[in-house]
mmCIF file of C-alpha atoms in Angstrom:
data_model
loop_
_atom_site.group_PDB
_atom_site.id
_atom_site.type_symbol
_atom_site.label_atom_id
_atom_site.label_comp_id
_atom_site.label_asym_id
_atom_site.label_seq_id
_atom_site.Cartn_x
_atom_site.Cartn_y
_atom_site.Cartn_z
ATOM 1 C CA GLN A 1 -1.062 -18.712 8.796
ATOM 2 C CA VAL A 2 -0.409 -15.018 8.390
ATOM 3 C CA GLN A 3 -2.721 -13.173 6.080
ATOM 4 C CA LEU A 4 -3.003 -9.651 4.748
ATOM 5 C CA VAL A 5 -6.494 -8.662 3.701
ATOM 6 C CA GLU A 6 -7.035 -5.539 1.659
ATOM 7 C CA SER A 7 -10.270 -3.664 1.260
ATOM 8 C CA GLY A 8 -11.589 -0.321 0.102
ATOM 9 C CA GLY A 9 -11.057 -0.552 -3.621
ATOM 10 C CA GLY A 10 -13.758 0.305 -6.114
ATOM 11 C CA LEU A 11 -14.861 2.565 -8.928
ATOM 12 C CA VAL A 12 -14.484 6.320 -8.534
ATOM 13 C CA GLN A 13 -14.567 9.324 -10.831
ATOM 14 C CA ALA A 14 -11.449 11.296 -11.565
ATOM 15 C CA GLY A 15 -10.802 13.786 -8.806
ATOM 16 C CA GLY A 16 -12.391 11.546 -6.209
ATOM 17 C CA SER A 17 -10.945 9.777 -3.192
ATOM 18 C CA LEU A 18 -10.644 6.276 -1.812
ATOM 19 C CA ARG A 19 -9.069 4.804 1.291
ATOM 20 C CA LEU A 20 -7.556 1.362 1.123
ATOM 21 C CA SER A 21 -7.092 -0.734 4.234
ATOM 22 C CA CYS A 22 -4.722 -3.618 4.845
ATOM 23 C CA ALA A 23 -5.433 -5.775 7.876
ATOM 24 C CA ALA A 24 -2.939 -8.337 9.120
ATOM 25 C CA SER A 25 -3.778 -11.412 11.123
ATOM 26 C CA GLY A 26 -1.734 -12.551 14.066
ATOM 27 C CA ARG A 27 1.411 -10.770 15.130
ATOM 28 C CA ALA A 28 2.901 -10.518 11.657
ATOM 29 C CA PHE A 29 2.283 -6.788 11.645
ATOM 30 C CA ASN A 30 4.712 -6.186 14.502
ATOM 31 C CA ASN A 31 8.014 -4.518 13.764
ATOM 32 C CA ARG A 32 7.585 -4.616 10.012
ATOM 33 C CA GLY A 33 7.656 -1.839 7.498
ATOM 34 C CA MET A 34 4.741 -1.612 5.119
ATOM 35 C CA GLY A 35 4.592 -0.987 1.410
ATOM 36 C CA TRP A 36 1.923 -0.307 -1.155
ATOM 37 C CA PHE A 37 2.361 -1.324 -4.770
ATOM 38 C CA ARG A 38 0.118 -1.389 -7.815
ATOM 39 C CA GLN A 39 -0.101 -3.183 -11.109
ATOM 40 C CA ALA A 40 -1.998 -1.899 -14.112
ATOM 41 C CA PRO A 41 -3.032 -4.196 -16.980
ATOM 42 C CA GLY A 42 -0.089 -5.030 -19.182
ATOM 43 C CA LYS A 43 2.378 -3.309 -16.875
ATOM 44 C CA GLU A 44 4.804 -4.419 -14.206
ATOM 45 C CA ARG A 45 4.038 -3.975 -10.542
ATOM 46 C CA GLU A 46 5.293 -0.618 -9.319
ATOM 47 C CA PHE A 47 6.036 1.030 -6.008
ATOM 48 C CA VAL A 48 3.461 3.461 -4.623
ATOM 49 C CA ALA A 49 4.212 4.186 -0.961
ATOM 50 C CA THR A 50 6.099 2.899 2.042
ATOM 51 C CA LEU A 51 5.886 3.442 5.774
ATOM 52 C CA ALA A 52 8.243 2.273 8.489
ATOM 53 C CA TRP A 53 6.985 0.442 11.569
ATOM 54 C CA SER A 54 7.428 3.606 13.632
ATOM 55 C CA GLY A 55 5.375 5.623 11.184
ATOM 56 C CA ARG A 56 8.044 8.328 11.234
ATOM 57 C CA SER A 57 9.582 7.491 7.879
ATOM 58 C CA THR A 58 7.578 7.434 4.671
ATOM 59 C CA GLY A 59 8.222 7.471 0.951
ATOM 60 C CA TYR A 60 6.134 7.927 -2.147
ATOM 61 C CA SER A 61 6.531 7.540 -5.859
ATOM 62 C CA ASP A 62 6.663 10.795 -7.779
ATOM 63 C CA SER A 63 3.394 9.966 -9.493
ATOM 64 C CA VAL A 64 1.410 9.921 -6.225
ATOM 65 C CA LYS A 65 3.360 12.316 -4.016
ATOM 66 C CA GLY A 66 1.084 14.984 -2.614
ATOM 67 C CA ARG A 67 -2.049 12.995 -3.465
ATOM 68 C CA PHE A 68 -1.636 9.736 -1.522
ATOM 69 C CA THR A 69 -0.919 9.318 2.187
ATOM 70 C CA ALA A 70 0.150 6.095 3.865
ATOM 71 C CA SER A 71 -0.559 5.545 7.536
ATOM 72 C CA ARG A 72 -0.871 2.718 10.004
ATOM 73 C CA ASP A 73 -2.501 1.842 13.307
ATOM 74 C CA ASN A 74 -0.194 -0.704 14.895
ATOM 75 C CA ALA A 75 -2.635 -1.373 17.721
ATOM 76 C CA LYS A 76 -5.158 -2.533 15.134
ATOM 77 C CA ASN A 77 -2.639 -4.331 12.905
ATOM 78 C CA THR A 78 -3.930 -2.254 10.018
ATOM 79 C CA GLY A 79 -2.393 -0.019 7.402
ATOM 80 C CA TYR A 80 -4.092 2.540 5.213
ATOM 81 C CA LEU A 81 -3.550 4.269 1.914
ATOM 82 C CA GLN A 82 -5.591 7.452 1.546
ATOM 83 C CA MET A 83 -5.845 8.334 -2.135
ATOM 84 C CA SER A 84 -7.084 11.744 -3.215
ATOM 85 C CA SER A 85 -7.312 13.644 -6.507
ATOM 86 C CA LEU A 86 -7.417 10.320 -8.287
ATOM 87 C CA LEU A 87 -6.538 10.152 -11.967
ATOM 88 C CA PRO A 88 -7.470 7.569 -14.605
ATOM 89 C CA GLU A 89 -3.826 6.491 -14.673
ATOM 90 C CA ASP A 90 -4.148 5.436 -11.026
ATOM 91 C CA THR A 91 -6.326 2.553 -12.213
ATOM 92 C CA ALA A 92 -4.669 -0.684 -11.087
ATOM 93 C CA VAL A 93 -4.760 -3.549 -8.643
ATOM 94 C CA TYR A 94 -3.277 -2.279 -5.395
ATOM 95 C CA TYR A 95 -1.286 -4.520 -3.085
ATOM 96 C CA CYS A 96 -0.088 -4.037 0.453
ATOM 97 C CA ALA A 97 2.964 -5.817 1.750
ATOM 98 C CA LEU A 98 4.873 -6.285 5.003
ATOM 99 C CA GLY A 99 8.619 -6.049 5.059
ATOM 100 C CA ARG A 100 11.353 -8.267 6.468
ATOM 101 C CA ASP A 101 12.179 -5.660 9.088
ATOM 102 C CA ALA A 102 10.909 -2.412 10.556
ATOM 103 C CA ARG A 103 12.269 -0.118 7.869
ATOM 104 C CA ASP A 104 10.476 1.443 4.987
ATOM 105 C CA SER A 105 11.622 0.405 1.526
ATOM 106 C CA TYR A 106 10.984 1.273 -2.085
ATOM 107 C CA SER A 107 11.962 -2.184 -3.303
ATOM 108 C CA GLN A 108 9.410 -4.959 -3.585
ATOM 109 C CA PHE A 109 12.206 -7.415 -2.781
ATOM 110 C CA SER A 110 12.225 -6.051 0.775
ATOM 111 C CA TYR A 111 8.742 -7.429 1.359
ATOM 112 C CA GLU A 112 7.849 -11.002 2.192
ATOM 113 C CA LEU A 113 4.125 -10.925 2.961
ATOM 114 C CA TRP A 114 1.637 -9.771 0.344
ATOM 115 C CA GLY A 115 -2.073 -9.173 0.244
ATOM 116 C CA GLN A 116 -4.352 -10.478 -2.476
ATOM 117 C CA GLY A 117 -4.846 -7.077 -4.063
ATOM 118 C CA THR A 118 -7.828 -4.788 -4.454
ATOM 119 C CA GLN A 119 -9.003 -3.224 -7.702
ATOM 120 C CA VAL A 120 -9.113 0.549 -8.035
ATOM 121 C CA THR A 121 -10.734 1.940 -11.160
ATOM 122 C CA VAL A 122 -10.791 5.670 -11.880
ATOM 123 C CA SER A 123 -13.112 6.813 -14.622
ATOM 124 C CA SER A 124 -12.501 9.967 -16.629
#
């Protein structure tokens, strides 16, 4: 069974950095775009970043653009979300997801495999 396992979340002070990882088992990682989403308490899940299979096409939400960077190592079946200049409003559970095809996408409906989520808490 295909699994996505996220890691790297934790507690950090505002202005700090964290790097999230998303490791996929099996060959599910192949030829699939990747997305990162987050959900804060009492709010709907929202788009954060996306990265095509090739790594050449990326997209970010306005709220994280310039602070977060998505990347992937296809040889290791692992994706990453480098988060810098973190703000208290970045506090949320972060999810990685693999898409139905190789493209990047802003829509969560384009993704069919989801990780379990990792908590990121930014203190002020």
